Coordinates of N, CA, C and O in Angstrom, one line a residue:
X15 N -21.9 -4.6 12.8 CA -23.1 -4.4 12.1 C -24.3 -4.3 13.0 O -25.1 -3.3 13.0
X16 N -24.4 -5.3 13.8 CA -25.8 -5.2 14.9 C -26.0 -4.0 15.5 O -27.1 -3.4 15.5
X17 N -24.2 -3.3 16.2 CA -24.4 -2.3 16.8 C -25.1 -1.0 16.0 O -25.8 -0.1 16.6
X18 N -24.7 -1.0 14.7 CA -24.7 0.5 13.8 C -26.5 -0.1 13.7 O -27.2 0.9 13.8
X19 N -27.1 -1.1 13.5 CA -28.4 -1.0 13.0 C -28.9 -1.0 14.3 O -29.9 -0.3 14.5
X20 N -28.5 -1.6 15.0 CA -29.6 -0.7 16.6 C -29.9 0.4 16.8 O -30.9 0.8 17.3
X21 N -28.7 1.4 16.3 CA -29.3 3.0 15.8 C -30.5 3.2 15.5 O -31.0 4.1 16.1
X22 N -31.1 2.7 14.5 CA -32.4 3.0 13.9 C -33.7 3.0 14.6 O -33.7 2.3 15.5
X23 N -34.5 3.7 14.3 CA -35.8 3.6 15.6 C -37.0 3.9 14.3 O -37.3 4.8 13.6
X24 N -37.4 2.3 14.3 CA -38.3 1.8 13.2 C -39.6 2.9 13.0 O -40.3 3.2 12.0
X25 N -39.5 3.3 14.4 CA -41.1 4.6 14.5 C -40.8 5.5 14.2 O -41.8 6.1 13.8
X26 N -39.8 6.1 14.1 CA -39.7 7.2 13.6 C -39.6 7.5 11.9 O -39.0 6.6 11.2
X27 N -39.9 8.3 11.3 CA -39.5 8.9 9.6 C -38.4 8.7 9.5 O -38.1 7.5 9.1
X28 N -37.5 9.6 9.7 CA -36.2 9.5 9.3 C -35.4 9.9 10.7 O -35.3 11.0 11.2
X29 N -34.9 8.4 11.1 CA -33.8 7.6 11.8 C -32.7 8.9 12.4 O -32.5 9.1 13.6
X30 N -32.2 9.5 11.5 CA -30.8 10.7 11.6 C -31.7 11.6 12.2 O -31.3 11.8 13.4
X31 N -32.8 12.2 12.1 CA -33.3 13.9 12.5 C -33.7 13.1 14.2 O -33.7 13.8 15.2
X32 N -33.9 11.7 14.3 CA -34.5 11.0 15.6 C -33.1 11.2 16.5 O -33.1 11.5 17.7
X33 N -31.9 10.7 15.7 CA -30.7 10.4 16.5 C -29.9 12.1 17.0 O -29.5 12.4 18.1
X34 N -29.9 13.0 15.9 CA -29.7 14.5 16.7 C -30.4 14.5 17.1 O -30.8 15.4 16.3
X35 N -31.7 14.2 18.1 CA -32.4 14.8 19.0 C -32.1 14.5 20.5 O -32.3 15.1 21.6
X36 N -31.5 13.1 20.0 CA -30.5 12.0 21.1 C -29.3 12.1 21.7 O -28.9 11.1 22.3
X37 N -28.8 12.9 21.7 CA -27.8 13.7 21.8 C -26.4 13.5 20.7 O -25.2 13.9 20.9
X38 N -27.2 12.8 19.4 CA -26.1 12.9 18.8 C -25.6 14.1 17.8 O -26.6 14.8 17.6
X39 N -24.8 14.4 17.3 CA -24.5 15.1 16.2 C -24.4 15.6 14.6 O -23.3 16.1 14.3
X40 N -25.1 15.6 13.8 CA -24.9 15.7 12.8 C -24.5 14.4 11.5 O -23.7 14.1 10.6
X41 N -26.0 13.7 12.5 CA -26.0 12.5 12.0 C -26.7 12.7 10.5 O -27.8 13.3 10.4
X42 N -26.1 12.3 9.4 CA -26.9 12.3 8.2 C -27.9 11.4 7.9 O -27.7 10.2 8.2
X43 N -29.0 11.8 7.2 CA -29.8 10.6 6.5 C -29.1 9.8 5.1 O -29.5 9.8 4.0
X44 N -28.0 9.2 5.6 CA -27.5 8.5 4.5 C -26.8 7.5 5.0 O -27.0 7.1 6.2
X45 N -25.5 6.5 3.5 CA -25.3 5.4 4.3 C -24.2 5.6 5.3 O -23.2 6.4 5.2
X46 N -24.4 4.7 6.3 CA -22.8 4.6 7.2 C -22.2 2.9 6.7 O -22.8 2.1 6.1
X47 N -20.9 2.9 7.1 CA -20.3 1.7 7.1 C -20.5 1.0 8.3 O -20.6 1.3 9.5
X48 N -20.6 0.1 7.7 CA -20.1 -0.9 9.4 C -19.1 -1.6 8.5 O -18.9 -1.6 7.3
X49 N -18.1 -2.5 10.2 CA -16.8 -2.7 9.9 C -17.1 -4.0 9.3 O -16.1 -4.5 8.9
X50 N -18.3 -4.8 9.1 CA -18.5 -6.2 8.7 C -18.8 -6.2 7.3 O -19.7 -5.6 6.7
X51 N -17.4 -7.3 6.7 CA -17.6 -7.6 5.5 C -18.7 -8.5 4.9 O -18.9 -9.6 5.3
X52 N -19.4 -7.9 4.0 CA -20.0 -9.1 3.0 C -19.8 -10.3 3.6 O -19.0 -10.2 4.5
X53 N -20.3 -11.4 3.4 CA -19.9 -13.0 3.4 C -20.1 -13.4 1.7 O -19.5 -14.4 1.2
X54 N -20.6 -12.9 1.1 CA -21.0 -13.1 -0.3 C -20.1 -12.7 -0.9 O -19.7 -13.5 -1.7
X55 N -19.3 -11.6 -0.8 CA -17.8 -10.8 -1.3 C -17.0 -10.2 -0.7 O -17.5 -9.2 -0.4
X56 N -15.7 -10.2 -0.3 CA -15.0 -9.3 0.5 C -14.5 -8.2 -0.3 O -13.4 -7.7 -0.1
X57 N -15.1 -7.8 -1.0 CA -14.9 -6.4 -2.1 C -16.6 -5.5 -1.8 O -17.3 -4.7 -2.4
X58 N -16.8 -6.1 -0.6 CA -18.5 -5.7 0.0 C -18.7 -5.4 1.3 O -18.3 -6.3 2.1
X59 N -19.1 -4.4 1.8 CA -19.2 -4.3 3.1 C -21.0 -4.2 3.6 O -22.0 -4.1 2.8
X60 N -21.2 -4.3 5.3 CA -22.7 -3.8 5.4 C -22.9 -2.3 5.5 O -22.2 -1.5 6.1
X61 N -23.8 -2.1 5.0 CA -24.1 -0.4 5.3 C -26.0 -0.4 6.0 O -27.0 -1.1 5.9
X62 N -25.7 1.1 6.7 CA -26.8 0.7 7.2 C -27.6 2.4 7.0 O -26.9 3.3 7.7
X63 N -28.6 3.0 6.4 CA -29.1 4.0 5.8 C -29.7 4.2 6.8 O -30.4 3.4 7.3
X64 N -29.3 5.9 7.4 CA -29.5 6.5 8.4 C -31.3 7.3 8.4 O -31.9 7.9 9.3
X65 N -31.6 7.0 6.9 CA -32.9 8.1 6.3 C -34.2 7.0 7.0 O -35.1 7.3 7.8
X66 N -33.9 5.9 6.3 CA -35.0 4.6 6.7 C -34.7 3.4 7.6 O -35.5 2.7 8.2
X67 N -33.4 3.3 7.4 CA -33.3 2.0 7.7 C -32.8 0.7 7.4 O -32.6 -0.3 8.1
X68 N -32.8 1.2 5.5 CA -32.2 0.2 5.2 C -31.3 -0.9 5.6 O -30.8 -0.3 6.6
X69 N -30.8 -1.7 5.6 CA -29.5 -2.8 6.0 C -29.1 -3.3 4.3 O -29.9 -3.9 3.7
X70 N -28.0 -3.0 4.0 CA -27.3 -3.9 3.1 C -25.9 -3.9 2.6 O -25.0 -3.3 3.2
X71 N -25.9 -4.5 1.7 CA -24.1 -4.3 1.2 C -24.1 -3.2 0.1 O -25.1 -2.8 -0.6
X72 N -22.5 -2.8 0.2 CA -22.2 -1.8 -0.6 C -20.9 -1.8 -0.9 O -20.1 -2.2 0.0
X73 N -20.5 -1.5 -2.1 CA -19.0 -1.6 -2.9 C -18.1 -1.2 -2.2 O -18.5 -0.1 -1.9
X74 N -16.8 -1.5 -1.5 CA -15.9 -0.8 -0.3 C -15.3 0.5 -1.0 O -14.8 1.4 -0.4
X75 N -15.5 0.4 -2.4 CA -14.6 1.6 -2.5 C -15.9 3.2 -2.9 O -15.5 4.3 -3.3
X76 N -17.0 2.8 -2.7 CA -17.9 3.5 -2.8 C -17.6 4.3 -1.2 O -17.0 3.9 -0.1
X77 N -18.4 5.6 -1.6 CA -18.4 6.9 -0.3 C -19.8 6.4 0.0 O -20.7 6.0 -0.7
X78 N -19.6 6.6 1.7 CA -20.5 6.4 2.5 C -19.7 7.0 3.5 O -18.6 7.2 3.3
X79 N -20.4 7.3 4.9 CA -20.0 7.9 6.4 C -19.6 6.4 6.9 O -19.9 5.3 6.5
X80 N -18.8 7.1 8.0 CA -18.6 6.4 9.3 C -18.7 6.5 10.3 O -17.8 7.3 10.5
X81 N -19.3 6.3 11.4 CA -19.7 6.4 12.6 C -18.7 5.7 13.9 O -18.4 4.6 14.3
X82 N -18.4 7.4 14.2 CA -16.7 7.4 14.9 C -17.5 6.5 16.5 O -18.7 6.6 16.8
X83 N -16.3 5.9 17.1 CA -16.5 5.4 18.4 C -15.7 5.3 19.2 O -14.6 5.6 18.8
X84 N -15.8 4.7 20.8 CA -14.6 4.9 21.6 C -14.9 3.8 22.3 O -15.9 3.1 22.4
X85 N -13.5 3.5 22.9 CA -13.6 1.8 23.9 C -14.8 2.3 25.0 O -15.1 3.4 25.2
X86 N -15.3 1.3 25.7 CA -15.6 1.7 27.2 C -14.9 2.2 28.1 O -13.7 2.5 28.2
X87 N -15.6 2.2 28.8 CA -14.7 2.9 30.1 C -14.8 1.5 31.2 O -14.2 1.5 32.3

């Protein structure tokens, strides 16, 4: 969760049009998952909205992105 919300850059409008500029790809203004469950429900995950910013939970079986990654090197 920490990692997916350090994405966000509070100065900017909208977060996604900031991060393709970053060299990433076809990042949407919408929600992504992170891999951390709820503590309130395990039928809940965190999601983190790529438009503003948001941080919250959201139903696991609800559509949302995910933001692919790779081990270090």
């Amino acid at each position: 969760m920490n990692e997916l919300e350090s994405m966000v850059n509070a100065e900017q409008a909208i977060s996604a049009t900031w991060l393709n500029t970053q060299g990433f790809t076809n990042v949407q203004a919408c929600d992504y998952w992170s891999s951390t469950t709820y503590a309130g429900s395990t039928d809940y995950a965190w999601i983190v909205h790529m438009l503003n910013g948001y941080v919250g939970d959201d139903y696991k079986d609800d559509n949302s992105y995910v933001w692919p990654v790779r081990a270090g090197q």
